[in-house]
PDB file of C-alpha atoms in Angstrom:
ATOM      1  CA  LYS M   1      -3.523  12.114  -0.650  1.00 67.00           C
ATOM      2  CA  SER M   2      -1.522  12.057   2.571  1.00 62.00           C
ATOM      3  CA  PHE M   3       2.070  10.912   2.812  1.00 65.00           C
ATOM      4  CA  ALA M   4       4.387   9.847   5.618  1.00 60.00           C
ATOM      5  CA  ALA M   5       6.419  12.737   6.972  1.00 64.00           C
ATOM      6  CA  ALA M   6       9.897  13.285   5.520  1.00 69.00           C
ATOM      7  CA  THR M   7       9.577  10.276   3.225  1.00 77.00           C
ATOM      8  CA  GLU M   8      10.005  11.022  -0.467  1.00 82.00           C
ATOM      9  CA  THR M   9       7.129   9.376  -2.282  1.00 85.00           C
ATOM     10  CA  ARG M  10       6.317   9.097  -5.976  1.00 87.00           C
ATOM     11  CA  LEU M  11       3.167  11.036  -6.772  1.00 87.00           C
ATOM     12  CA  LEU M  12       3.122  10.443 -10.548  1.00 88.00           C
ATOM     13  CA  ALA M  13       4.948   7.872 -12.659  1.00 89.00           C
ATOM     14  CA  ALA M  14       6.243   9.178 -15.975  1.00 87.00           C
ATOM     15  CA  ALA M  15       5.548   5.778 -17.548  1.00 87.00           C
ATOM     16  CA  ASP M  16       1.814   6.426 -17.112  1.00 86.00           C
ATOM     17  CA  TYR M  17       2.025   9.586 -19.268  1.00 80.00           C
ATOM     18  CA  THR M  18       4.044   8.628 -22.309  1.00 69.00           C
ATOM     19  CA  ASN M  19       3.541  11.511 -24.691  1.00 68.00           C
ATOM     20  CA  ASP M  20       5.052  14.978 -24.819  1.00 71.00           C
ATOM     21  CA  LYS M  21       1.839  17.008 -24.846  1.00 75.00           C
ATOM     22  CA  ALA M  22       0.740  20.158 -23.052  1.00 80.00           C
ATOM     23  CA  THR M  23       0.319  18.428 -19.679  1.00 86.00           C
ATOM     24  CA  LYS M  24       0.019  20.507 -16.497  1.00 90.00           C
ATOM     25  CA  LEU M  25       0.281  19.463 -12.853  1.00 91.00           C
ATOM     26  CA  TYR M  26      -1.714  21.328 -10.210  1.00 95.00           C
ATOM     27  CA  ILE M  27      -0.431  20.619  -6.693  1.00 93.00           C
ATOM     28  CA  LYS M  28      -1.365  22.178  -3.350  1.00 92.00           C
ATOM     29  CA  ASN M  29      -0.286  21.941   0.275  1.00 89.00           C
ATOM     30  CA  THR M  30      -3.747  21.969   1.897  1.00 88.00           C
ATOM     31  CA  ASP M  31      -2.541  22.739   5.422  1.00 84.00           C
ATOM     32  CA  ILE M  32      -4.018  26.043   6.554  1.00 78.00           C
ATOM     33  CA  GLU M  33      -2.046  28.894   8.036  1.00 64.00           C
ATOM     34  CA  GLY M  34      -1.608  29.096  11.767  1.00 59.00           C
ATOM     35  CA  GLY M  35      -0.465  26.230  13.942  1.00 58.00           C
ATOM     36  CA  SER M  36       2.814  24.726  12.872  1.00 63.00           C
ATOM     37  CA  ALA M  37       4.194  25.445   9.416  1.00 76.00           C
ATOM     38  CA  THR M  38       4.381  22.474   7.084  1.00 80.00           C
ATOM     39  CA  THR M  39       6.019  22.164   3.704  1.00 84.00           C
ATOM     40  CA  VAL M  40       5.693  20.005   0.619  1.00 86.00           C
ATOM     41  CA  LYS M  41       8.896  19.644  -1.416  1.00 86.00           C
ATOM     42  CA  ILE M  42       8.416  18.749  -5.092  1.00 85.00           C
ATOM     43  CA  THR M  43      11.076  16.806  -7.001  1.00 83.00           C
ATOM     44  CA  PHE M  44      11.316  15.394 -10.536  1.00 84.00           C
ATOM     45  CA  GLY M  45      13.120  12.200 -11.498  1.00 81.00           C
ATOM     46  CA  THR M  46      14.352   9.431  -9.282  1.00 76.00           C
ATOM     47  CA  ILE M  47      13.964   9.470  -5.509  1.00 74.00           C
ATOM     48  CA  GLY M  48      16.647  11.751  -4.090  1.00 72.00           C
ATOM     49  CA  ALA M  49      16.732  14.102  -7.097  1.00 73.00           C
ATOM     50  CA  PRO M  50      17.187  17.842  -6.502  1.00 75.00           C
ATOM     51  CA  GLY M  51      14.031  19.712  -5.556  1.00 79.00           C
ATOM     52  CA  LEU M  52      11.948  21.804  -7.939  1.00 84.00           C
ATOM     53  CA  GLY M  53      10.423  23.878  -5.169  1.00 88.00           C
ATOM     54  CA  ILE M  54       8.635  23.984  -1.826  1.00 89.00           C
ATOM     55  CA  LEU M  55       4.985  24.735  -1.102  1.00 89.00           C
ATOM     56  CA  HIS M  56       4.230  26.223   2.324  1.00 89.00           C
ATOM     57  CA  ASN M  57       0.840  26.186   4.089  1.00 89.00           C
ATOM     58  CA  ASN M  58      -2.053  26.745   1.663  1.00 89.00           C
ATOM     59  CA  GLU M  59       0.245  27.386  -1.337  1.00 91.00           C
ATOM     60  CA  TRP M  60      -0.304  25.824  -4.751  1.00 92.00           C
ATOM     61  CA  ALA M  61       1.469  25.605  -8.100  1.00 93.00           C
ATOM     62  CA  LEU M  62       0.568  24.912 -11.717  1.00 94.00           C
ATOM     63  CA  ILE M  63       3.573  23.250 -13.327  1.00 91.00           C
ATOM     64  CA  PRO M  64       4.110  22.306 -16.988  1.00 89.00           C
ATOM     65  CA  TRP M  65       5.080  18.642 -17.093  1.00 86.00           C
ATOM     66  CA  ALA M  66       6.111  16.668 -20.178  1.00 83.00           C
ATOM     67  CA  GLY M  67       5.792  13.302 -18.450  1.00 82.00           C
ATOM     68  CA  ALA M  68       9.490  12.588 -18.969  1.00 84.00           C
ATOM     69  CA  TYR M  69      10.273  12.217 -15.245  1.00 87.00           C
ATOM     70  CA  ASP M  70       8.439  10.945 -12.178  1.00 89.00           C
ATOM     71  CA  VAL M  71       7.012  13.562  -9.816  1.00 90.00           C
ATOM     72  CA  ASN M  72       7.820  13.024  -6.135  1.00 89.00           C
ATOM     73  CA  VAL M  73       6.855  14.836  -2.936  1.00 89.00           C
ATOM     74  CA  VAL M  74       8.306  15.075   0.567  1.00 87.00           C
ATOM     75  CA  CYS M  75       5.971  16.354   3.315  1.00 86.00           C
ATOM     76  CA  SER M  76       7.305  17.777   6.554  1.00 83.00           C
ATOM     77  CA  ALA M  77       4.386  16.377   8.582  1.00 81.00           C
ATOM     78  CA  ALA M  78       2.528  13.074   8.419  1.00 78.00           C
ATOM     79  CA  THR M  79      -0.810  14.900   8.609  1.00 78.00           C
ATOM     80  CA  THR M  80      -0.229  17.019   5.492  1.00 82.00           C
ATOM     81  CA  LEU M  81      -2.709  16.413   2.699  1.00 84.00           C
ATOM     82  CA  VAL M  82      -1.462  17.007  -0.837  1.00 88.00           C
ATOM     83  CA  GLU M  83      -4.133  17.919  -3.342  1.00 90.00           C
ATOM     84  CA  TRP M  84      -3.166  17.322  -6.956  1.00 91.00           C
ATOM     85  CA  MET M  85      -4.602  17.056 -10.440  1.00 93.00           C
ATOM     86  CA  VAL M  86      -3.104  16.287 -13.839  1.00 91.00           C
ATOM     87  CA  ILE M  87      -4.516  18.156 -16.823  1.00 89.00           C
ATOM     88  CA  TYR M  88      -3.601  15.768 -19.605  1.00 80.00           C
ATOM     89  CA  GLU M  89      -4.194  16.092 -23.341  1.00 74.00           C
TER      90      GLU M  89
END
């Protein structure tokens, strides 16, 4: 999924995942190395919440997620594609 640059956007709504199971979130900044560096900032909770971390070009993360808070992303470029998958019990 691509997002507008520097606009925090909800990726996952906690209300769609209502139980506290062993859920995992895989997320990747698909931009390749070289060219200009792009980042994907990951936040939990409401828009404007403190960041969990930043993924640089071609980096990925597997994050435990209880579904208690929304997951949001902020991309540094409008052309960045965010690849993601929820592994949900």
